[in-house]
Amino acid sequence: MTTHRTATSRRPGGDDCGAHLVGAATARCPLASHVFEMTTEPMDVHVAQARRTTATVLKQWSLPEAPAEDARLVVSELVSNAIIHGSGNVRLQLRHDDHELQIRVTDDSTAPARRRRASATDLGGRGLYLVDCLSLRWGVADGGRTTYAVIPTLTEALPCRRTTQSSSEPTC
């Protein structure tokens, strides 16, 4: 079972410019704060559902394609980690304020997510590396229960996403 909740706060002056249901049309509202929450059972099929739902919500919020694509990948990785390594239901929260999108994935496990070093032959172990490369920052909160990532929603590239590199720039 999956539950969804979407909210848009009012802009200064009291103008409510958001819809409260996934799938409803929304007007572009750059001064508003948008929040979407989804709770689902820890099943592999819900990773694709979380990715598709994220795409729909971010399109409604009029996010540019590049950060929306990064967000879909980050959601996939964090939800996958919660299903594989966590326990209990998985809760996804998207929050868009100003020029950032915060992605929070929570489960009932208190074991914090940790980035590992995958060898060339490992089939997994690269998810948090990707999250690190696509995010301004990421971390763990709520005593290990929540892993979060912050994605810039402006179209400027992160240093590790630049197409040209100097020796002093980070590489991801």
Short mmCIF file of C-alpha atoms in Angstrom, two decimals:
data_model
loop_
_atom_site.label_atom_id
_atom_site.label_comp_id
_atom_site.label_asym_id
_atom_site.label_seq_id
_atom_site.Cartn_x
_atom_site.Cartn_y
_atom_site.Cartn_z
CA MET A 1 0.00 0.00 0.00
CA THR A 2 1.24 3.48 -0.85
CA THR A 3 0.01 6.77 0.53
CA HIS A 4 0.73 10.20 -0.97
CA ARG A 5 0.38 13.72 0.36
CA THR A 6 1.22 16.95 -1.43
CA ALA A 7 1.09 20.47 -0.06
CA THR A 8 2.03 23.90 -1.29
CA SER A 9 2.39 26.72 1.18
CA ARG A 10 0.91 30.10 0.48
CA ARG A 11 2.99 32.84 -1.05
CA PRO A 12 3.35 36.14 0.75
CA GLY A 13 0.07 37.99 0.28
CA GLY A 14 -2.06 34.86 0.73
CA ASP A 15 -2.08 33.58 -2.86
CA ASP A 16 -2.39 29.79 -2.78
CA CYS A 17 -0.91 28.67 -6.07
CA GLY A 18 -0.61 24.91 -5.65
CA ALA A 19 -2.70 21.80 -5.96
CA HIS A 20 -3.03 19.34 -3.12
CA LEU A 21 -3.26 16.11 -5.06
CA VAL A 22 -0.71 14.29 -7.19
CA GLY A 23 -1.86 14.47 -10.79
CA ALA A 24 -3.59 17.82 -10.42
CA ALA A 25 -2.35 20.71 -12.52
CA THR A 26 -0.34 23.35 -10.67
CA ALA A 27 0.68 26.85 -11.63
CA ARG A 28 4.32 27.87 -11.50
CA CYS A 29 4.80 29.43 -8.10
CA PRO A 30 8.45 30.37 -7.52
CA LEU A 31 7.87 31.98 -4.13
CA ALA A 32 6.07 28.97 -2.68
CA SER A 33 7.44 26.08 -0.69
CA HIS A 34 6.36 22.71 -2.06
CA VAL A 35 6.26 19.47 -0.07
CA PHE A 36 5.38 15.96 -1.24
CA GLU A 37 5.33 12.86 0.96
CA MET A 38 4.88 9.21 0.06
CA THR A 39 4.93 6.13 2.30
CA THR A 40 5.24 2.66 0.88
CA GLU A 41 5.96 -0.91 1.90
CA PRO A 42 9.59 -2.06 1.47
CA MET A 43 9.22 -3.89 -1.85
CA ASP A 44 11.51 -3.64 -4.89
CA VAL A 45 8.65 -2.63 -7.21
CA HIS A 46 8.21 0.56 -5.18
CA VAL A 47 11.61 1.91 -6.31
CA ALA A 48 10.25 2.43 -9.84
CA GLN A 49 7.01 3.82 -8.41
CA ALA A 50 8.94 6.34 -6.29
CA ARG A 51 10.98 7.37 -9.35
CA ARG A 52 7.87 7.84 -11.54
CA THR A 53 6.01 9.70 -8.82
CA THR A 54 9.01 11.97 -8.26
CA ALA A 55 9.11 12.75 -11.98
CA THR A 56 5.41 13.66 -11.94
CA VAL A 57 5.68 15.85 -8.85
CA LEU A 58 8.78 17.70 -10.07
CA LYS A 59 7.13 18.34 -13.42
CA GLN A 60 4.12 19.82 -11.59
CA TRP A 61 6.52 22.04 -9.66
CA SER A 62 8.12 23.18 -12.97
CA LEU A 63 11.63 22.10 -12.04
CA PRO A 64 14.11 22.22 -14.93
CA GLU A 65 14.87 18.84 -16.55
CA ALA A 66 18.53 18.55 -15.45
CA PRO A 67 17.93 18.77 -11.69
CA ALA A 68 14.74 16.72 -12.03
CA GLU A 69 16.74 13.95 -13.71
CA ASP A 70 19.34 14.08 -10.93
CA ALA A 71 16.56 13.94 -8.34
CA ARG A 72 14.99 10.85 -9.94
CA LEU A 73 18.33 9.02 -9.75
CA VAL A 74 18.91 10.11 -6.14
CA VAL A 75 15.40 8.99 -5.17
CA SER A 76 16.04 5.60 -6.81
CA GLU A 77 19.28 5.12 -4.91
CA LEU A 78 17.98 6.25 -1.51
CA VAL A 79 14.72 4.29 -1.74
CA SER A 80 16.65 1.19 -2.91
CA ASN A 81 19.01 1.52 0.06
CA ALA A 82 16.09 1.87 2.48
CA ILE A 83 14.44 -1.25 1.06
CA ILE A 84 17.64 -3.34 0.97
CA HIS A 85 19.34 -2.21 4.19
CA GLY A 86 16.52 -0.67 6.25
CA SER A 87 13.44 -1.99 7.96
CA GLY A 88 9.75 -1.13 8.01
CA ASN A 89 7.87 1.14 5.65
CA VAL A 90 9.81 3.59 3.49
CA ARG A 91 8.88 7.25 3.62
CA LEU A 92 9.94 9.63 0.84
CA GLN A 93 9.71 13.38 1.27
CA LEU A 94 10.48 15.97 -1.41
CA ARG A 95 10.71 19.61 -0.35
CA HIS A 96 11.40 22.44 -2.77
CA ASP A 97 12.32 25.82 -1.30
CA ASP A 98 14.08 28.66 -3.09
CA HIS A 99 16.73 27.04 -5.28
CA GLU A 100 17.09 23.64 -3.61
CA LEU A 101 15.26 20.36 -3.59
CA GLN A 102 15.65 18.31 -0.42
CA ILE A 103 15.06 14.57 -0.73
CA ARG A 104 14.55 12.64 2.52
CA VAL A 105 14.08 8.88 2.74
CA THR A 106 13.23 7.40 6.12
CA ASP A 107 12.83 3.83 7.38
CA ASP A 108 12.78 2.30 10.85
CA SER A 109 16.41 1.13 10.96
CA THR A 110 18.84 3.07 13.14
CA ALA A 111 21.85 1.82 11.15
CA PRO A 112 23.00 4.92 9.22
CA ALA A 113 23.67 4.80 5.49
CA ARG A 114 27.39 4.67 4.74
CA ARG A 115 29.22 5.23 1.50
CA ARG A 116 31.38 2.24 0.62
CA ARG A 117 34.16 1.68 -1.80
CA ALA A 118 33.03 -0.79 -4.47
CA SER A 119 35.61 -2.76 -6.41
CA ALA A 120 35.49 -3.02 -10.19
CA THR A 121 33.83 -6.45 -9.91
CA ASP A 122 31.18 -5.51 -7.33
CA LEU A 123 27.64 -5.39 -8.68
CA GLY A 124 26.48 -2.87 -6.07
CA GLY A 125 27.87 -0.41 -3.60
CA ARG A 126 27.95 2.70 -5.78
CA GLY A 127 24.60 4.26 -4.87
CA LEU A 128 25.78 6.74 -2.25
CA TYR A 129 28.75 7.61 -4.46
CA LEU A 130 26.23 8.68 -7.12
CA VAL A 131 24.17 10.55 -4.52
CA ASP A 132 27.35 12.35 -3.42
CA CYS A 133 28.18 13.36 -7.00
CA LEU A 134 24.68 14.62 -7.82
CA SER A 135 24.03 16.49 -4.57
CA LEU A 136 25.23 19.71 -3.01
CA ARG A 137 25.32 17.73 0.22
CA TRP A 138 23.91 14.54 1.68
CA GLY A 139 23.87 12.96 5.09
CA VAL A 140 22.05 11.00 7.74
CA ALA A 141 19.62 12.36 10.35
CA ASP A 142 17.06 11.16 12.90
CA GLY A 143 19.44 8.75 14.61
CA GLY A 144 20.25 6.94 11.36
CA ARG A 145 16.65 6.54 10.21
CA THR A 146 16.72 9.24 7.50
CA THR A 147 19.13 9.71 4.62
CA TYR A 148 18.83 13.04 2.85
CA ALA A 149 20.28 14.74 -0.19
CA VAL A 150 20.04 18.33 -1.39
CA ILE A 151 19.94 19.02 -5.14
CA PRO A 152 20.34 22.51 -6.58
CA THR A 153 17.37 23.38 -8.80
CA LEU A 154 19.12 26.08 -10.77
CA THR A 155 20.59 24.89 -14.04
CA GLU A 156 24.16 25.69 -12.99
CA ALA A 157 26.37 22.61 -12.94
CA LEU A 158 27.91 21.27 -9.77
CA PRO A 159 31.73 21.25 -9.80
CA CYS A 160 31.84 17.46 -10.18
CA ARG A 161 29.38 17.59 -13.09
CA ARG A 162 31.33 20.04 -15.25
CA THR A 163 32.24 18.84 -18.72
CA THR A 164 35.78 20.24 -18.49
CA GLN A 165 38.01 19.72 -15.51
CA SER A 166 41.14 21.31 -14.18
CA SER A 167 43.37 19.43 -11.81
CA SER A 168 41.99 21.37 -8.83
CA GLU A 169 38.30 20.54 -9.45
CA PRO A 170 36.67 17.57 -7.71
CA THR A 171 36.08 14.45 -9.75
CA CYS A 172 33.10 12.22 -9.30
#
